[in-house]
CSV table of N, CA, C and O and ligand atoms in Angstrom, one decimal:
chain,number,residue,atom,x,y,z
A,1,MET,N,1.1,-0.8,-0.2
A,1,MET,CA,0.2,-0.2,0.2
A,1,MET,C,1.5,1.1,-0.2
A,1,MET,O,1.8,1.6,0.8
A,2,SER,N,0.7,2.3,-0.8
A,2,SER,CA,1.4,3.6,-0.8
A,2,SER,C,0.7,4.5,-0.7
A,2,SER,O,-0.4,4.8,-0.8
A,3,GLU,N,1.5,5.2,0.2
A,3,GLU,CA,0.6,6.0,1.0
A,3,GLU,C,1.2,7.5,0.7
A,3,GLU,O,2.5,7.7,-0.4
A,4,PHE,N,0.9,8.8,0.6
A,4,PHE,CA,0.7,10.1,-0.1
A,4,PHE,C,2.1,10.5,1.2
A,4,PHE,O,2.0,10.4,2.3
A,5,LEU,N,3.1,10.9,0.6
A,5,LEU,CA,4.7,11.2,1.3
A,5,LEU,C,5.0,12.7,1.0
A,5,LEU,O,5.0,12.3,-0.4
A,6,PRO,N,5.0,13.5,1.3
A,6,PRO,CA,5.6,14.6,1.4
A,6,PRO,C,7.0,14.8,0.3
A,6,PRO,O,7.7,14.3,0.8
A,7,THR,N,6.9,15.4,-0.6
A,7,THR,CA,8.5,15.9,-0.7
A,7,THR,C,9.3,16.8,-0.1
A,7,THR,O,9.3,18.0,-0.2
A,8,VAL,N,10.9,16.4,0.1
A,8,VAL,CA,12.2,17.1,0.3
A,8,VAL,C,12.4,17.5,-1.5
A,8,VAL,O,13.0,16.1,-1.0
A,9,CYS,N,13.0,18.4,-1.6
A,9,CYS,CA,14.2,17.9,-2.5
A,9,CYS,C,15.5,19.1,-1.9
A,9,CYS,O,15.3,19.5,-1.0
A,10,VAL,N,16.1,18.1,-2.3
A,10,VAL,CA,17.2,18.4,-1.1
A,10,VAL,C,18.2,18.4,-2.9
A,10,VAL,O,18.5,17.8,-3.5
A,11,ASP,N,19.7,19.7,-2.2
A,11,ASP,CA,20.6,19.4,-3.3
A,11,ASP,C,21.2,18.8,-2.9
A,11,ASP,O,21.5,18.5,-2.2
A,12,PHE,N,22.8,19.3,-3.9
A,12,PHE,CA,23.4,18.3,-3.9
A,12,PHE,C,24.6,18.8,-3.6
A,12,PHE,O,25.5,18.0,-2.0
A,13,ASP,N,25.3,19.7,-4.3
A,13,ASP,CA,26.6,20.2,-3.4
A,13,ASP,C,26.2,21.3,-2.2
A,13,ASP,O,25.9,22.1,-2.5
A,14,GLY,N,27.4,20.9,-1.6
A,14,GLY,CA,27.0,21.9,0.0
A,14,GLY,C,25.9,20.8,0.8
A,14,GLY,O,25.7,21.9,1.6
A,15,VAL,N,25.0,20.3,0.8
A,15,VAL,CA,24.1,19.6,1.1
A,15,VAL,C,24.4,18.1,1.5
A,15,VAL,O,24.9,17.7,2.4
A,16,ILE,N,25.0,17.3,0.2
A,16,ILE,CA,24.8,16.2,0.5
A,16,ILE,C,26.6,15.8,-0.2
A,16,ILE,O,27.2,15.0,1.0
A,17,HIS,N,27.6,16.6,-1.1
A,17,HIS,CA,28.4,16.6,-1.6
A,17,HIS,C,29.3,17.3,-0.8
A,17,HIS,O,28.5,18.5,-0.5
A,18,SER,N,30.6,17.3,0.2
A,18,SER,CA,30.5,18.5,0.4
A,18,SER,C,31.3,19.2,-0.1
A,18,SER,O,31.1,20.8,0.7
A,19,TYR,N,31.6,19.4,-1.4
A,19,TYR,CA,32.0,20.9,-2.4
A,19,TYR,C,32.8,21.7,-1.2
A,19,TYR,O,32.2,22.9,-1.7
A,20,ASP,N,33.8,21.4,-0.8
A,20,ASP,CA,34.1,22.1,0.1
A,20,ASP,C,34.8,22.9,-0.5
A,20,ASP,O,35.9,24.1,-0.3
A,21,LYS,N,35.6,22.8,-2.0
A,21,LYS,CA,36.3,23.2,-2.9
A,21,LYS,C,35.4,24.0,-4.0
A,21,LYS,O,36.3,24.6,-4.9
A,22,GLY,N,34.4,24.1,-3.7
A,22,GLY,CA,33.9,24.6,-5.0
A,22,GLY,C,33.2,23.9,-6.0
A,22,GLY,O,33.8,22.7,-6.1
A,23,TRP,N,33.1,24.7,-7.5
A,23,TRP,CA,32.9,23.7,-8.4
A,23,TRP,C,34.2,23.7,-8.7
A,23,TRP,O,35.5,24.6,-9.4
A,24,GLN,N,34.3,21.9,-9.6
A,24,GLN,CA,36.2,22.1,-9.5
A,24,GLN,C,35.5,21.0,-11.1
A,24,GLN,O,35.6,20.6,-11.3
A,25,ASN,N,35.0,21.9,-12.2
A,25,ASN,CA,34.8,21.3,-13.6
A,25,ASN,C,34.3,20.0,-13.5
A,25,ASN,O,33.9,18.8,-14.4
A,26,GLY,N,32.5,20.5,-12.6
A,26,GLY,CA,32.0,19.5,-12.6
A,26,GLY,C,32.7,17.3,-11.4
A,26,GLY,O,31.7,16.8,-11.8
A,27,VAL,N,33.5,18.4,-11.5
A,27,VAL,CA,34.1,16.5,-10.6
A,27,VAL,C,33.9,17.0,-9.0
A,27,VAL,O,33.3,17.6,-8.5
A,28,ILE,N,33.1,15.4,-8.8
A,28,ILE,CA,32.4,14.7,-7.2
A,28,ILE,C,33.5,14.5,-6.8
A,28,ILE,O,34.2,13.3,-6.6
A,29,TYR,N,34.8,15.6,-5.7
A,29,TYR,CA,35.8,15.2,-5.6
A,29,TYR,C,35.9,15.2,-4.2
A,29,TYR,O,36.7,14.9,-2.7
A,30,GLY,N,35.0,15.0,-3.8
A,30,GLY,CA,35.1,15.8,-1.8
A,30,GLY,C,33.7,14.4,-1.0
A,30,GLY,O,33.7,13.3,-1.8
A,31,HIS,N,33.8,15.1,-0.2
A,31,HIS,CA,33.0,13.4,1.0
A,31,HIS,C,31.8,14.0,1.1
A,31,HIS,O,30.6,15.1,1.0
A,32,VAL,N,31.0,12.9,2.0
A,32,VAL,CA,29.8,13.0,2.4
A,32,VAL,C,29.6,13.8,2.9
A,32,VAL,O,30.3,13.7,4.3
A,33,VAL,N,28.3,14.9,3.3
A,33,VAL,CA,28.3,15.5,4.4
A,33,VAL,C,28.6,14.5,5.7
A,33,VAL,O,27.0,13.6,5.1
A,34,PRO,N,28.9,14.8,6.9
A,34,PRO,CA,28.3,13.6,7.7
A,34,PRO,C,27.3,13.9,8.2
A,34,PRO,O,26.4,14.3,8.3
A,35,GLY,N,26.0,12.7,8.3
A,35,GLY,CA,25.1,12.9,8.8
A,35,GLY,C,24.1,11.9,7.6
A,35,GLY,O,23.3,11.3,8.2
A,36,PHE,N,23.9,12.4,6.4
A,36,PHE,CA,23.2,12.5,5.9
A,36,PHE,C,22.2,11.3,5.9
A,36,PHE,O,21.4,11.2,5.9
A,37,PHE,N,23.6,10.0,6.0
A,37,PHE,CA,22.6,8.5,5.6
A,37,PHE,C,22.0,8.4,6.4
A,37,PHE,O,20.9,8.0,6.4
A,38,GLU,N,22.7,8.8,8.0
A,38,GLU,CA,21.9,8.2,8.4
A,38,GLU,C,20.8,9.1,8.8
A,38,GLU,O,19.5,8.5,9.2
A,39,TRP,N,20.2,10.4,8.1
A,39,TRP,CA,19.2,11.1,8.3
A,39,TRP,C,18.1,10.4,7.5
A,39,TRP,O,17.3,10.5,7.5
A,40,LEU,N,19.2,10.1,5.8
A,40,LEU,CA,18.3,9.6,4.8
A,40,LEU,C,17.1,8.2,5.9
A,40,LEU,O,16.1,7.7,5.4
A,41,GLU,N,18.4,7.7,5.5
A,41,GLU,CA,17.6,6.1,7.0
A,41,GLU,C,16.2,6.7,8.2
A,41,GLU,O,15.1,5.9,8.0
A,42,THR,N,16.1,7.7,8.6
A,42,THR,CA,15.0,8.8,8.9
A,42,THR,C,13.5,8.5,8.8
A,42,THR,O,12.6,9.2,9.0
A,43,THR,N,14.3,8.5,6.7
A,43,THR,CA,12.9,9.2,6.0
A,43,THR,C,12.2,8.1,5.4
A,43,THR,O,11.6,8.6,4.8
A,44,ARG,N,12.8,7.4,5.0
A,44,ARG,CA,11.8,6.2,5.1
A,44,ARG,C,10.0,6.0,5.3
A,44,ARG,O,10.4,5.8,6.6
A,45,GLY,N,9.8,6.0,4.4
A,45,GLY,CA,7.9,5.7,4.3
A,45,GLY,C,7.6,6.8,5.4
A,45,GLY,O,6.1,7.2,5.4
A,46,LYS,N,8.1,8.1,5.2
A,46,LYS,CA,7.3,9.2,5.8
A,46,LYS,C,8.1,10.4,4.9
A,46,LYS,O,7.3,11.2,5.3
A,47,LEU,N,8.9,10.8,3.5
A,47,LEU,CA,9.3,11.9,3.0
A,47,LEU,C,10.1,10.9,2.0
A,47,LEU,O,10.2,10.2,1.7
A,48,LYS,N,9.1,12.1,0.6
A,48,LYS,CA,9.6,11.1,-0.8
A,48,LYS,C,11.1,12.3,-0.4
A,48,LYS,O,10.8,13.6,-0.8
A,49,VAL,N,12.2,11.7,-1.2
A,49,VAL,CA,13.0,12.7,-1.1
A,49,VAL,C,13.6,12.4,-2.5
A,49,VAL,O,14.1,11.7,-3.3
A,50,VAL,N,14.1,13.4,-2.7
A,50,VAL,CA,14.4,14.4,-4.6
A,50,VAL,C,15.2,14.8,-4.2
A,50,VAL,O,15.4,15.8,-4.0
A,51,VAL,N,16.9,14.7,-4.9
A,51,VAL,CA,17.8,15.0,-5.4
A,51,VAL,C,17.8,15.8,-6.1
A,51,VAL,O,18.1,15.5,-7.3
A,52,TYR,N,17.8,17.3,-6.3
A,52,TYR,CA,17.4,18.4,-7.8
A,52,TYR,C,18.9,18.7,-7.5
A,52,TYR,O,19.4,20.3,-6.7
A,53,SER,N,19.7,19.3,-8.5
A,53,SER,CA,20.7,20.4,-8.2
A,53,SER,C,21.1,20.7,-9.8
A,53,SER,O,20.1,20.5,-10.7
A,54,SER,N,22.1,21.5,-9.5
A,54,SER,CA,22.0,22.1,-10.9
A,54,SER,C,22.9,20.9,-11.9
A,54,SER,O,22.7,21.6,-13.0
A,55,ARG,N,23.4,20.0,-11.4
A,55,ARG,CA,24.2,19.0,-12.6
A,55,ARG,C,23.3,17.6,-13.1
A,55,ARG,O,22.8,17.3,-13.6
A,56,SER,N,21.7,18.7,-12.6
A,56,SER,CA,20.8,17.7,-12.8
A,56,SER,C,19.9,17.8,-14.3
A,56,SER,O,19.4,17.1,-14.7
A,57,LYS,N,20.2,19.1,-15.5
A,57,LYS,CA,20.3,19.0,-16.2
A,57,LYS,C,20.5,18.3,-17.4
A,57,LYS,O,20.3,18.1,-18.1
A,58,THR,N,21.8,17.5,-16.9
A,58,THR,CA,21.8,16.8,-17.7
A,58,THR,C,21.9,15.0,-17.1
A,58,THR,O,22.4,14.8,-16.3
A,59,ASN,N,22.0,14.2,-18.6
A,59,ASN,CA,22.4,12.8,-18.0
A,59,ASN,C,23.4,12.0,-17.1
A,59,ASN,O,23.7,12.1,-16.6
A,60,ASP,N,24.5,13.0,-18.1
A,60,ASP,CA,25.9,12.5,-17.0
A,60,ASP,C,26.2,13.4,-15.8
A,60,ASP,O,26.2,12.4,-14.9
A,61,GLY,N,25.2,14.2,-15.0
A,61,GLY,CA,25.2,14.8,-14.5
A,61,GLY,C,24.6,14.1,-13.4
A,61,GLY,O,25.3,13.6,-11.9
A,62,LEU,N,23.6,13.7,-14.1
A,62,LEU,CA,22.0,12.9,-12.7
A,62,LEU,C,22.6,11.6,-12.7
A,62,LEU,O,22.7,11.1,-11.3
A,63,VAL,N,23.5,10.7,-13.8
A,63,VAL,CA,24.5,9.7,-13.4
A,63,VAL,C,25.5,9.8,-12.7
A,63,VAL,O,26.3,8.7,-11.8
A,64,ALA,N,26.5,10.7,-12.5
A,64,ALA,CA,27.3,11.2,-11.8
A,64,ALA,C,27.4,10.9,-10.5
A,64,ALA,O,27.9,10.3,-9.7
A,65,MET,N,26.4,11.5,-10.5
A,65,MET,CA,25.4,12.1,-8.9
A,65,MET,C,24.9,10.3,-7.9
A,65,MET,O,25.6,10.2,-7.2
A,66,GLY,N,24.2,9.3,-9.3
A,66,GLY,CA,24.1,8.5,-8.7
A,66,GLY,C,24.8,7.4,-8.3
A,66,GLY,O,24.8,6.9,-7.0
A,67,ARG,N,26.3,7.7,-9.1
A,67,ARG,CA,26.9,6.0,-9.3
A,67,ARG,C,27.9,6.8,-7.3
A,67,ARG,O,27.9,5.8,-6.5
A,68,TRP,N,28.0,8.0,-7.6
A,68,TRP,CA,28.7,8.5,-6.3
A,68,TRP,C,28.3,8.0,-5.2
A,68,TRP,O,29.0,7.5,-4.1
A,69,LEU,N,26.8,8.0,-4.8
A,69,LEU,CA,26.0,8.2,-3.8
A,69,LEU,C,26.1,6.3,-3.7
A,69,LEU,O,26.3,6.6,-2.1
A,70,HIS,N,26.0,5.8,-4.7
A,70,HIS,CA,25.8,4.8,-4.2
A,70,HIS,C,27.0,3.7,-4.0
A,70,HIS,O,26.8,3.4,-2.6
A,71,GLU,N,28.2,4.4,-4.4
A,71,GLU,CA,29.5,4.5,-3.8
A,71,GLU,C,29.6,4.8,-2.7
A,71,GLU,O,30.4,4.0,-1.8
A,72,GLN,N,29.5,6.3,-2.0
A,72,GLN,CA,30.4,6.6,-0.9
A,72,GLN,C,28.8,5.7,0.1
A,72,GLN,O,28.7,5.4,1.3
A,73,ARG,N,27.6,5.3,-0.6
A,73,ARG,CA,26.4,4.2,0.2
A,73,ARG,C,27.1,3.1,1.2
A,73,ARG,O,27.2,2.5,2.2
A,74,ASN,N,27.4,2.4,0.2
A,74,ASN,CA,28.5,1.3,0.0
A,74,ASN,C,29.6,1.7,1.2
A,74,ASN,O,29.7,0.3,2.3
A,75,ALA,N,30.3,2.4,1.5
A,75,ALA,CA,31.2,2.3,1.8
A,75,ALA,C,30.6,2.8,3.0
A,75,ALA,O,31.0,2.0,4.4
A,76,TRP,N,29.5,3.8,3.8
A,76,TRP,CA,29.4,3.3,4.5
A,76,TRP,C,28.4,2.4,5.2
A,76,TRP,O,28.8,2.3,6.5
A,77,ILE,N,28.3,2.0,4.9
A,77,ILE,CA,27.6,0.1,5.0
A,77,ILE,C,28.8,-0.3,5.4
A,77,ILE,O,28.8,-1.4,6.5
A,78,LYS,N,29.7,-0.6,5.2
A,78,LYS,CA,30.6,-1.1,5.2
A,78,LYS,C,31.8,-1.1,6.2
A,78,LYS,O,32.3,-1.8,7.2
A,79,ALA,N,31.5,0.5,6.6
A,79,ALA,CA,32.3,0.7,8.2
A,79,ALA,C,30.3,1.0,9.4
A,79,ALA,O,31.4,1.3,10.2
A,80,GLY,N,29.7,0.0,9.0
A,80,GLY,CA,28.8,-0.3,10.3
A,80,GLY,C,28.1,0.9,9.3
A,80,GLY,O,27.1,0.8,10.7
A,81,GLY,N,28.0,1.3,8.9
A,81,GLY,CA,26.2,2.4,8.9
A,81,GLY,C,24.9,1.1,9.6
A,81,GLY,O,24.5,-0.2,8.2
A,82,ASN,N,24.5,2.4,10.0
A,82,ASN,CA,22.8,1.6,10.2
A,82,ASN,C,21.9,1.5,9.5
A,82,ASN,O,21.2,2.5,10.0
A,83,ARG,N,22.0,1.0,8.6
A,83,ARG,CA,21.1,0.7,7.6
A,83,ARG,C,19.6,0.1,7.6
A,83,ARG,O,19.7,-1.0,8.3
A,84,HIS,N,18.4,0.5,7.1
A,84,HIS,CA,17.1,-1.0,6.8
A,84,HIS,C,18.0,-2.4,6.7
A,84,HIS,O,18.8,-2.1,5.5
A,85,PRO,N,18.0,-3.3,7.3
A,85,PRO,CA,17.7,-4.3,6.8
A,85,PRO,C,17.7,-4.9,5.6
A,85,PRO,O,18.5,-5.9,5.3
A,86,THR,N,16.7,-4.5,5.6
A,86,THR,CA,15.7,-5.2,4.3
A,86,THR,C,15.1,-4.5,2.9
A,86,THR,O,15.3,-4.4,1.7
A,87,GLU,N,14.5,-3.2,3.4
A,87,GLU,CA,13.8,-2.8,2.2
A,87,GLU,C,15.7,-1.8,1.2
A,87,GLU,O,16.4,-1.3,2.2
A,88,PRO,N,15.0,-1.6,0.3
A,88,PRO,CA,15.7,-0.5,-0.5
A,88,PRO,C,15.9,0.5,0.1
A,88,PRO,O,15.0,1.4,0.2
A,89,LEU,N,17.3,1.5,-0.3
A,89,LEU,CA,17.3,3.0,-0.5
A,89,LEU,C,16.2,3.6,-1.2
A,89,LEU,O,16.8,2.8,-3.1
A,90,GLU,N,15.0,4.3,-0.8
A,90,GLU,CA,14.4,4.9,-2.0
A,90,GLU,C,14.9,6.3,-2.2
A,90,GLU,O,14.6,7.3,-1.3
A,91,ILE,N,15.4,6.8,-3.5
A,91,ILE,CA,15.7,8.7,-3.3
A,91,ILE,C,15.7,8.5,-4.8
A,91,ILE,O,16.4,7.9,-5.6
A,92,GLU,N,14.8,9.8,-5.4
A,92,GLU,CA,15.1,9.7,-6.8
A,92,GLU,C,15.6,11.2,-7.0
A,92,GLU,O,16.7,12.0,-6.2
A,93,PHE,N,16.9,10.9,-8.7
A,93,PHE,CA,17.1,12.2,-8.9
A,93,PHE,C,16.5,12.1,-9.8
A,93,PHE,O,16.3,11.6,-11.0
A,94,ALA,N,16.3,14.1,-10.1
A,94,ALA,CA,15.4,14.4,-10.8
A,94,ALA,C,15.7,15.4,-12.2
A,94,ALA,O,16.9,16.0,-11.6
A,95,HIS,N,15.5,15.2,-12.9
A,95,HIS,CA,15.9,16.0,-14.0
A,95,HIS,C,15.6,17.5,-14.4
A,95,HIS,O,16.0,18.2,-14.4
A,96,GLU,N,14.0,17.6,-13.3
A,96,GLU,CA,13.5,19.3,-12.9
A,96,GLU,C,13.2,19.1,-11.9
A,96,GLU,O,13.0,18.3,-11.3
A,97,LYS,N,13.4,20.5,-10.9
A,97,LYS,CA,12.7,21.0,-10.1
A,97,LYS,C,11.4,20.2,-9.1
A,97,LYS,O,10.7,20.1,-9.9
A,98,PRO,N,11.6,19.1,-8.5
A,98,PRO,CA,10.3,18.7,-8.5
A,98,PRO,C,9.3,20.0,-7.5
A,98,PRO,O,10.3,20.7,-6.6
A,99,PRO,N,8.1,20.0,-7.5
A,99,PRO,CA,7.1,20.5,-6.3
A,99,PRO,C,7.3,19.7,-5.3
A,99,PRO,O,7.3,18.6,-5.2
A,100,ALA,N,7.7,20.7,-3.9
A,100,ALA,CA,8.4,19.7,-3.1
A,100,ALA,C,7.5,21.1,-1.8
A,100,ALA,O,7.2,21.7,-2.3
A,101,PHE,N,7.5,19.6,-1.1
A,101,PHE,CA,6.8,20.6,0.6
A,101,PHE,C,8.0,21.4,0.9
A,101,PHE,O,7.8,22.6,1.3
A,102,LEU,N,9.4,21.1,0.4
A,102,LEU,CA,10.3,22.3,1.9
A,102,LEU,C,11.7,21.4,0.6
A,102,LEU,O,12.0,20.2,0.0
A,103,THR,N,12.7,22.1,0.9
A,103,THR,CA,14.1,22.3,0.1
A,103,THR,C,14.6,22.4,1.1
A,103,THR,O,15.0,23.5,1.9
A,104,ILE,N,16.0,21.4,1.0
A,104,ILE,CA,17.0,21.8,1.2
A,104,ILE,C,18.1,21.7,1.1
A,104,ILE,O,18.3,21.3,-0.1
A,105,ASP,N,18.9,23.3,0.7
A,105,ASP,CA,19.9,23.6,0.6
A,105,ASP,C,20.9,24.5,0.8
A,105,ASP,O,20.6,25.1,1.9
A,106,ASP,N,22.1,24.5,0.3
A,106,ASP,CA,23.2,25.5,1.1
A,106,ASP,C,22.9,26.8,0.9
A,106,ASP,O,23.9,27.4,1.6
A,107,ARG,N,22.4,27.3,-0.5
A,107,ARG,CA,22.4,28.7,-0.6
A,107,ARG,C,20.8,29.0,-1.1
A,107,ARG,O,20.1,29.3,-2.7
A,108,ALA,N,20.5,29.3,0.1
A,108,ALA,CA,18.1,29.7,0.4
A,108,ALA,C,18.5,30.7,1.2
A,108,ALA,O,19.2,30.2,2.4
A,109,PHE,N,17.1,31.2,0.9
A,109,PHE,CA,17.3,32.5,1.7
A,109,PHE,C,15.6,31.4,2.4
A,109,PHE,O,14.7,32.0,1.3
A,110,CYS,N,15.4,31.6,3.4
A,110,CYS,CA,14.1,30.9,3.8
A,110,CYS,C,13.0,32.3,4.1
A,110,CYS,O,12.9,33.3,5.5
A,111,PHE,N,12.2,32.5,3.4
A,111,PHE,CA,11.7,33.9,3.5
A,111,PHE,C,10.3,33.7,4.0
A,111,PHE,O,9.6,32.5,4.4
A,112,GLN,N,10.5,35.3,4.5
A,112,GLN,CA,9.5,35.1,6.0
A,112,GLN,C,7.9,36.6,5.7
A,112,GLN,O,7.8,36.8,6.7
A,113,GLY,N,7.5,36.4,4.4
A,113,GLY,CA,6.9,38.1,4.2
A,113,GLY,C,7.0,39.2,4.5
A,113,GLY,O,6.9,39.7,3.9
A,114,ASN,N,8.8,38.9,4.1
A,114,ASN,CA,9.0,40.5,3.7
A,114,ASN,C,10.2,41.0,3.7
A,114,ASN,O,11.1,40.7,3.8
A,115,TRP,N,9.8,41.3,2.9
A,115,TRP,CA,11.2,42.1,1.6
A,115,TRP,C,11.9,43.2,2.3
A,115,TRP,O,12.9,43.5,1.6
A,116,ALA,N,11.3,43.3,2.7
A,116,ALA,CA,12.5,44.5,3.8
A,116,ALA,C,13.2,43.9,5.1
A,116,ALA,O,13.8,44.7,5.2
A,117,ASP,N,12.9,43.0,4.5
A,117,ASP,CA,14.8,42.2,5.5
A,117,ASP,C,15.9,42.0,5.1
A,117,ASP,O,16.4,42.3,3.7
A,118,PRO,N,16.2,43.1,6.2
A,118,PRO,CA,17.7,42.6,6.3
A,118,PRO,C,18.4,42.3,5.2
A,118,PRO,O,19.8,42.4,4.7
A,119,ALA,N,18.6,41.4,5.6
A,119,ALA,CA,19.3,39.4,5.1
A,119,ALA,C,18.9,39.8,3.5
A,119,ALA,O,19.6,39.2,2.5
A,120,LEU,N,18.0,40.2,2.9
A,120,LEU,CA,17.6,40.4,1.5
A,120,LEU,C,18.4,42.0,1.4
A,120,LEU,O,17.6,41.9,-0.1
A,121,THR,N,19.0,43.0,1.3
A,121,THR,CA,20.0,44.0,0.8
A,121,THR,C,20.3,43.1,0.0
A,121,THR,O,21.1,41.8,-0.2
A,122,PRO,N,21.2,44.0,-1.7
A,122,PRO,CA,21.8,44.0,-2.1
A,122,PRO,C,23.1,43.4,-1.4
A,122,PRO,O,23.9,41.8,-1.7
A,123,GLU,N,23.5,44.1,-0.4
A,123,GLU,CA,25.0,44.1,0.3
A,123,GLU,C,24.4,42.7,1.2
A,123,GLU,O,25.3,41.9,0.8
A,124,ALA,N,23.1,42.4,1.8
A,124,ALA,CA,24.0,41.2,2.0
A,124,ALA,C,23.6,40.2,1.7
A,124,ALA,O,24.2,38.8,2.0
A,125,ILE,N,22.3,39.9,1.0
A,125,ILE,CA,23.5,38.4,0.0
A,125,ILE,C,24.5,38.5,-1.4
A,125,ILE,O,24.3,37.2,-1.1
A,126,LYS,N,25.5,39.9,-1.0
A,126,LYS,CA,26.1,39.4,-1.7
A,126,LYS,C,27.2,38.7,-1.0
A,126,LYS,O,28.4,38.4,-1.1
A,127,ALA,N,27.0,39.6,0.4
A,127,ALA,CA,27.8,39.0,0.7
A,127,ALA,C,27.6,37.4,2.0
A,127,ALA,O,28.5,37.1,3.0
A,128,PHE,N,27.0,36.7,1.5
A,128,PHE,CA,26.0,35.3,2.1
A,128,PHE,C,27.3,34.7,1.9
A,128,PHE,O,27.9,34.5,0.9
A,129,ARG,N,27.6,33.5,2.7
A,129,ARG,CA,29.0,32.2,2.6
A,129,ARG,C,27.8,30.9,2.6
A,129,ARG,O,27.4,31.2,4.4
A,130,PRO,N,28.4,30.3,2.3
A,130,PRO,CA,27.4,28.8,2.4
A,130,PRO,C,28.3,28.7,4.0
A,130,PRO,O,29.3,28.5,3.9
A,131,TRP,N,27.8,27.3,4.5
A,131,TRP,CA,28.9,26.8,5.8
A,131,TRP,C,30.0,26.8,5.7
A,131,TRP,O,30.6,26.5,6.5
A,132,ASN,N,30.0,25.9,4.4
A,132,ASN,CA,31.4,24.9,3.9
A,132,ASN,C,32.6,26.1,3.6
A,132,ASN,O,33.2,25.5,3.2
A,133,THR,N,31.9,26.8,3.6
A,133,THR,CA,33.4,28.6,3.0
A,133,THR,C,33.5,29.9,4.3
A,133,THR,O,34.5,30.1,4.1
A,134,ARG,N,32.7,29.1,5.4
A,134,ARG,CA,32.6,29.7,6.5
A,134,ARG,C,34.5,29.6,7.3
A,134,ARG,O,34.1,28.3,7.6
A,135,SER,N,35.2,30.8,7.3
A,135,SER,CA,36.3,30.1,8.5
A,135,SER,C,35.7,30.0,10.1
A,135,SER,O,34.6,30.4,10.5
A,136,ALA,N,36.7,29.3,10.8
A,136,ALA,CA,36.0,28.9,11.7
A,136,ALA,C,36.0,30.1,12.7
A,136,ALA,O,35.3,29.9,14.0
A,137,SER,N,36.8,30.7,12.6
A,137,SER,CA,37.4,31.8,13.6
A,137,SER,C,36.1,33.2,13.5
A,137,SER,O,35.4,33.2,12.2
B,206,LIG,MG1,24.3,24.0,-3.3
């Protein structure tokens, strides 16, 4: 029996893929952001997880993300990752941005209905830094 599951649209670079050196000619060079596979396990039967990224517009991009994630998940399982014993992983890779209940992205602003929000000035927007490029100090 299939029940309706709210879609969560998940960005790839900087969210699943560490992406700590920015765009490198399309190469997926980093590691999985710690905790992603554990989080994914909690979504089983509760959320529909759809990965959508700027890489999604080409088949090569989709295949590369899927292959990399598969390899990373196998490594995670080998290292003792606590996955569901029988149910396969359900994660979709979309060509186009899916209609989503919520989007998880490292470069987004959660709009609160106020265009006068100081965080939305051009200066504030231009000063934005994603989590993985902020210095610790
Ligand atoms: Mg991103």
